[in-house]
């Protein structure tokens, strides 16, 4: 959920079991560029995060992915953790589908970076845990990390030895993500990633321009081939 609308003229595509994706540029312009995969929150859709494009470094090809399960006005990746239907197997199944899709396109790009909002951060961090060497950096906004529950899908020990840059932005007054999830997430990120954590006042469960400025700077520092040009707005 953001305060920014999606750009006019964006297009979606789906092929076979591949997810619905909206791209920031045409296929002929994507080759060799760093890829940034956007993962939306619970009951949103692939258009939800496209409004942040103007804040991101120009070098990226951005692909915003739709979650697989229709729910409410949008889509979700897996059941909410407090729901009886939740299971770690449903998390890993959804995450594996996105990993498989990224595997099918990543050779055309110089690197892959992940950005997830809310539940999308749970997906992004789970992708990192399953493939500790695949991603240049990860951005998590107003979200959380799921407990592994001993599932071998999560290669946390391997990740701990090769810590990937991780940006975590949130508001301490976020009314959506519970205190116990925040406590777990903070401890896990400190132990397993090269963490940059920033708190924002008055943002609640959302994204603001100040945070996006920090995300831009983080990506410019952490992702090879991304220049440190200032935002011109």
Tab-separated table of C-alpha atoms in Angstrom:
chain	number	residue	atom	x	y	z
A	1	UNK	CA	0.000	0.000	0.000
A	2	UNK	CA	1.593	3.244	-1.112
A	3	UNK	CA	0.574	6.832	-1.643
A	4	UNK	CA	1.835	6.794	-5.224
A	5	UNK	CA	-0.180	5.787	-8.301
A	6	UNK	CA	1.105	3.418	-10.982
A	7	UNK	CA	2.470	4.976	-14.193
A	8	UNK	CA	0.217	5.230	-17.228
A	9	UNK	CA	0.991	2.761	-19.990
A	10	UNK	CA	2.360	-0.092	-17.912
A	11	UNK	CA	1.542	-3.568	-19.210
A	12	UNK	CA	1.131	-6.975	-17.667
A	13	UNK	CA	2.065	-10.365	-19.046
A	14	UNK	CA	1.556	-13.958	-18.014
A	15	UNK	CA	2.692	-17.117	-19.737
A	16	UNK	CA	1.698	-20.600	-18.625
A	17	UNK	CA	2.195	-20.863	-14.877
A	18	UNK	CA	4.371	-17.746	-14.766
A	19	UNK	CA	3.089	-14.942	-12.517
A	20	UNK	CA	1.424	-11.812	-13.791
A	21	UNK	CA	4.138	-9.165	-13.989
A	22	UNK	CA	4.163	-5.463	-14.818
A	23	UNK	CA	7.487	-4.192	-16.208
A	24	UNK	CA	9.111	-0.775	-16.113
A	25	UNK	CA	10.433	-1.016	-19.674
A	26	UNK	CA	10.144	-3.021	-22.848
A	27	UNK	CA	11.862	-6.378	-23.349
A	28	UNK	CA	14.474	-5.045	-25.754
A	29	UNK	CA	15.681	-2.544	-23.129
A	30	UNK	CA	16.062	-5.077	-20.276
A	31	UNK	CA	19.101	-7.059	-21.397
A	32	UNK	CA	22.139	-6.605	-19.151
A	33	UNK	CA	20.405	-4.295	-16.685
A	34	UNK	CA	20.171	-4.892	-12.936
A	35	UNK	CA	16.752	-6.355	-12.118
A	36	UNK	CA	14.651	-5.145	-9.186
A	37	UNK	CA	11.727	-7.423	-8.286
A	38	UNK	CA	8.837	-5.762	-6.412
A	39	UNK	CA	6.659	-7.885	-4.107
A	40	UNK	CA	3.419	-6.296	-2.913
A	41	UNK	CA	1.569	-6.714	0.353
A	42	UNK	CA	-1.516	-8.630	1.459
A	43	UNK	CA	-4.627	-7.997	-0.694
A	44	UNK	CA	-2.787	-5.641	-3.059
A	45	UNK	CA	-1.675	-6.316	-6.635
A	46	UNK	CA	1.209	-5.909	-9.059
A	47	UNK	CA	0.338	-2.257	-9.766
A	48	UNK	CA	0.531	-1.239	-6.103
A	49	UNK	CA	4.272	-0.586	-5.885
A	50	UNK	CA	4.817	0.729	-9.408
A	51	UNK	CA	4.225	4.270	-8.177
A	52	UNK	CA	7.665	4.264	-6.541
A	53	UNK	CA	9.501	3.996	-9.881
A	54	UNK	CA	10.362	7.698	-10.057
A	55	UNK	CA	12.321	7.354	-6.813
A	56	UNK	CA	14.449	4.407	-7.957
A	57	UNK	CA	17.790	4.542	-9.807
A	58	UNK	CA	17.284	4.672	-13.568
A	59	UNK	CA	19.602	1.744	-14.264
A	60	UNK	CA	17.137	-0.821	-12.931
A	61	UNK	CA	14.660	-2.844	-14.888
A	62	UNK	CA	11.759	-3.164	-12.450
A	63	UNK	CA	9.389	-6.136	-12.456
A	64	UNK	CA	6.412	-6.009	-10.100
A	65	UNK	CA	4.920	-9.452	-9.482
A	66	UNK	CA	1.335	-10.382	-8.601
A	67	UNK	CA	0.843	-12.785	-5.679
A	68	UNK	CA	-0.770	-16.106	-6.683
A	69	UNK	CA	-3.899	-16.226	-4.490
A	70	UNK	CA	-6.908	-13.961	-5.087
A	71	UNK	CA	-8.213	-12.466	-1.842
A	72	UNK	CA	-10.455	-9.503	-1.124
A	73	UNK	CA	-9.763	-6.619	-3.513
A	74	UNK	CA	-6.403	-8.046	-4.567
A	75	UNK	CA	-4.073	-10.981	-4.027
A	76	UNK	CA	-2.019	-12.585	-1.285
A	77	UNK	CA	1.088	-14.771	-1.151
A	78	UNK	CA	-0.035	-17.086	1.660
A	79	UNK	CA	-2.485	-16.982	4.604
A	80	UNK	CA	-1.807	-14.484	7.377
A	81	UNK	CA	0.305	-15.957	10.161
A	82	UNK	CA	-2.525	-15.650	12.672
A	83	UNK	CA	-4.937	-17.580	10.411
A	84	UNK	CA	-5.632	-21.274	10.994
A	85	UNK	CA	-4.859	-21.925	7.324
A	86	UNK	CA	-1.293	-20.638	7.662
A	87	UNK	CA	1.576	-23.087	7.347
A	88	UNK	CA	5.265	-22.809	6.600
A	89	UNK	CA	4.723	-25.158	3.657
A	90	UNK	CA	2.359	-22.625	2.069
A	91	UNK	CA	5.026	-19.969	2.505
A	92	UNK	CA	7.743	-22.066	0.894
A	93	UNK	CA	5.466	-23.124	-1.965
A	94	UNK	CA	4.644	-19.509	-2.860
A	95	UNK	CA	8.256	-18.434	-2.514
A	96	UNK	CA	9.535	-21.287	-4.670
A	97	UNK	CA	7.205	-20.252	-7.479
A	98	UNK	CA	8.728	-16.769	-7.530
A	99	UNK	CA	12.252	-18.159	-7.310
A	100	UNK	CA	11.520	-20.404	-10.293
A	101	UNK	CA	10.265	-17.428	-12.279
A	102	UNK	CA	13.331	-15.335	-11.393
A	103	UNK	CA	15.534	-18.277	-12.406
A	104	UNK	CA	13.896	-18.219	-15.841
A	105	UNK	CA	14.890	-14.583	-16.520
A	106	UNK	CA	17.886	-13.744	-14.331
A	107	UNK	CA	20.545	-14.675	-16.893
A	108	UNK	CA	19.451	-11.671	-18.929
A	109	UNK	CA	20.341	-9.296	-16.094
A	110	UNK	CA	23.539	-8.213	-14.378
A	111	UNK	CA	22.086	-8.823	-10.891
A	112	UNK	CA	18.818	-9.386	-9.032
A	113	UNK	CA	17.615	-7.272	-6.097
A	114	UNK	CA	14.367	-7.738	-4.156
A	115	UNK	CA	12.000	-5.155	-2.655
A	116	UNK	CA	8.982	-6.244	-0.618
A	117	UNK	CA	6.314	-4.290	1.230
A	118	UNK	CA	4.551	-5.804	4.280
A	119	UNK	CA	3.913	-9.487	3.453
A	120	UNK	CA	6.046	-8.884	0.384
A	121	UNK	CA	8.988	-8.390	2.756
A	122	UNK	CA	8.294	-11.851	4.173
A	123	UNK	CA	8.458	-13.209	0.626
A	124	UNK	CA	11.627	-11.278	-0.237
A	125	UNK	CA	13.438	-12.346	2.927
A	126	UNK	CA	12.339	-15.956	2.383
A	127	UNK	CA	13.691	-15.869	-1.166
A	128	UNK	CA	17.002	-14.646	0.242
A	129	UNK	CA	17.026	-17.416	2.854
A	130	UNK	CA	16.408	-20.067	0.215
A	131	UNK	CA	19.041	-18.663	-2.174
A	132	UNK	CA	21.646	-16.864	-0.028
A	133	UNK	CA	23.986	-16.194	-2.966
A	134	UNK	CA	21.509	-15.063	-5.614
A	135	UNK	CA	20.683	-11.468	-4.680
A	136	UNK	CA	22.710	-8.263	-4.653
A	137	UNK	CA	20.550	-6.692	-1.943
A	138	UNK	CA	17.091	-6.838	-0.352
A	139	UNK	CA	14.749	-4.014	0.701
A	140	UNK	CA	11.982	-4.660	3.222
A	141	UNK	CA	9.393	-1.957	3.924
A	142	UNK	CA	6.948	-2.123	6.856
A	143	UNK	CA	7.173	-5.898	6.910
A	144	UNK	CA	8.445	-8.949	8.705
A	145	UNK	CA	10.384	-12.221	8.489
A	146	UNK	CA	8.704	-15.596	9.042
A	147	UNK	CA	10.050	-18.171	11.545
A	148	UNK	CA	11.592	-21.109	9.699
A	149	UNK	CA	10.092	-23.750	12.019
A	150	UNK	CA	13.030	-26.022	11.204
A	151	UNK	CA	12.166	-26.205	7.505
A	152	UNK	CA	15.239	-27.016	5.408
A	153	UNK	CA	14.053	-24.609	2.702
A	154	UNK	CA	15.614	-21.825	4.767
A	155	UNK	CA	19.419	-21.905	4.520
A	156	UNK	CA	19.960	-19.432	7.349
A	157	UNK	CA	23.343	-20.774	8.456
A	158	UNK	CA	24.707	-20.289	4.953
A	159	UNK	CA	23.276	-16.782	4.787
A	160	UNK	CA	24.811	-15.883	8.135
A	161	UNK	CA	28.273	-16.619	6.691
A	162	UNK	CA	27.702	-14.407	3.642
A	163	UNK	CA	25.547	-11.524	4.836
A	164	UNK	CA	23.677	-9.709	2.090
A	165	UNK	CA	22.884	-5.972	2.428
A	166	UNK	CA	19.333	-5.578	3.739
A	167	UNK	CA	17.402	-2.307	4.160
A	168	UNK	CA	14.533	-2.394	6.666
A	169	UNK	CA	12.310	0.671	6.959
A	170	UNK	CA	9.340	0.960	9.275
A	171	UNK	CA	7.366	3.148	11.665
A	172	UNK	CA	7.367	2.205	15.347
A	173	UNK	CA	3.655	3.088	15.352
A	174	UNK	CA	2.825	0.685	12.515
A	175	UNK	CA	-0.580	-0.709	13.554
A	176	UNK	CA	-0.423	-3.800	11.306
A	177	UNK	CA	2.770	-5.699	12.144
A	178	UNK	CA	2.603	-7.062	15.694
A	179	UNK	CA	5.295	-6.456	18.320
A	180	UNK	CA	6.306	-10.110	18.498
A	181	UNK	CA	6.871	-10.245	14.740
A	182	UNK	CA	8.928	-7.055	14.900
A	183	UNK	CA	11.048	-8.463	17.724
A	184	UNK	CA	11.683	-11.690	15.827
A	185	UNK	CA	12.404	-9.846	12.581
A	186	UNK	CA	14.858	-7.455	14.213
A	187	UNK	CA	16.797	-10.269	15.881
A	188	UNK	CA	16.852	-12.366	12.714
A	189	UNK	CA	18.007	-9.523	10.457
A	190	UNK	CA	20.754	-8.501	12.876
A	191	UNK	CA	22.072	-12.035	12.962
A	192	UNK	CA	21.808	-13.007	9.297
A	193	UNK	CA	22.153	-9.867	7.148
A	194	UNK	CA	24.182	-6.700	6.734
A	195	UNK	CA	21.351	-4.611	8.121
A	196	UNK	CA	20.478	-0.976	7.550
A	197	UNK	CA	17.472	-0.148	9.740
A	198	UNK	CA	15.670	3.201	9.595
A	199	UNK	CA	12.602	4.319	11.566
A	200	UNK	CA	10.094	6.877	10.253
A	201	UNK	CA	7.567	8.842	12.298
A	202	UNK	CA	4.008	9.359	11.091
A	203	UNK	CA	4.272	6.828	8.252
A	204	UNK	CA	2.329	4.013	9.976
A	205	UNK	CA	1.833	1.036	7.603
A	206	UNK	CA	2.877	2.771	4.421
A	207	UNK	CA	5.797	4.206	2.443
A	208	UNK	CA	6.842	7.844	2.276
A	209	UNK	CA	9.148	9.962	0.129
A	210	UNK	CA	11.856	10.209	2.778
A	211	UNK	CA	12.051	6.433	3.027
A	212	UNK	CA	12.216	6.087	-0.745
A	213	UNK	CA	15.110	8.542	-0.814
A	214	UNK	CA	16.949	6.304	1.634
A	215	UNK	CA	16.082	3.218	-0.431
A	216	UNK	CA	17.523	4.916	-3.512
A	217	UNK	CA	20.781	5.676	-1.689
A	218	UNK	CA	20.966	2.123	-0.341
A	219	UNK	CA	20.548	0.625	-3.809
A	220	UNK	CA	23.121	2.998	-5.271
A	221	UNK	CA	25.662	1.861	-2.685
A	222	UNK	CA	24.903	-1.867	-2.692
A	223	UNK	CA	24.089	-2.824	-6.282
A	224	UNK	CA	26.918	-2.980	-8.845
A	225	UNK	CA	26.402	-0.879	-11.941
A	226	UNK	CA	24.030	1.595	-10.300
A	227	UNK	CA	25.277	5.185	-10.380
A	228	UNK	CA	24.990	7.586	-7.443
A	229	UNK	CA	23.127	10.283	-9.312
A	230	UNK	CA	20.859	12.417	-7.128
A	231	UNK	CA	17.108	12.310	-7.529
A	232	UNK	CA	15.939	15.124	-9.820
A	233	UNK	CA	12.342	16.014	-9.008
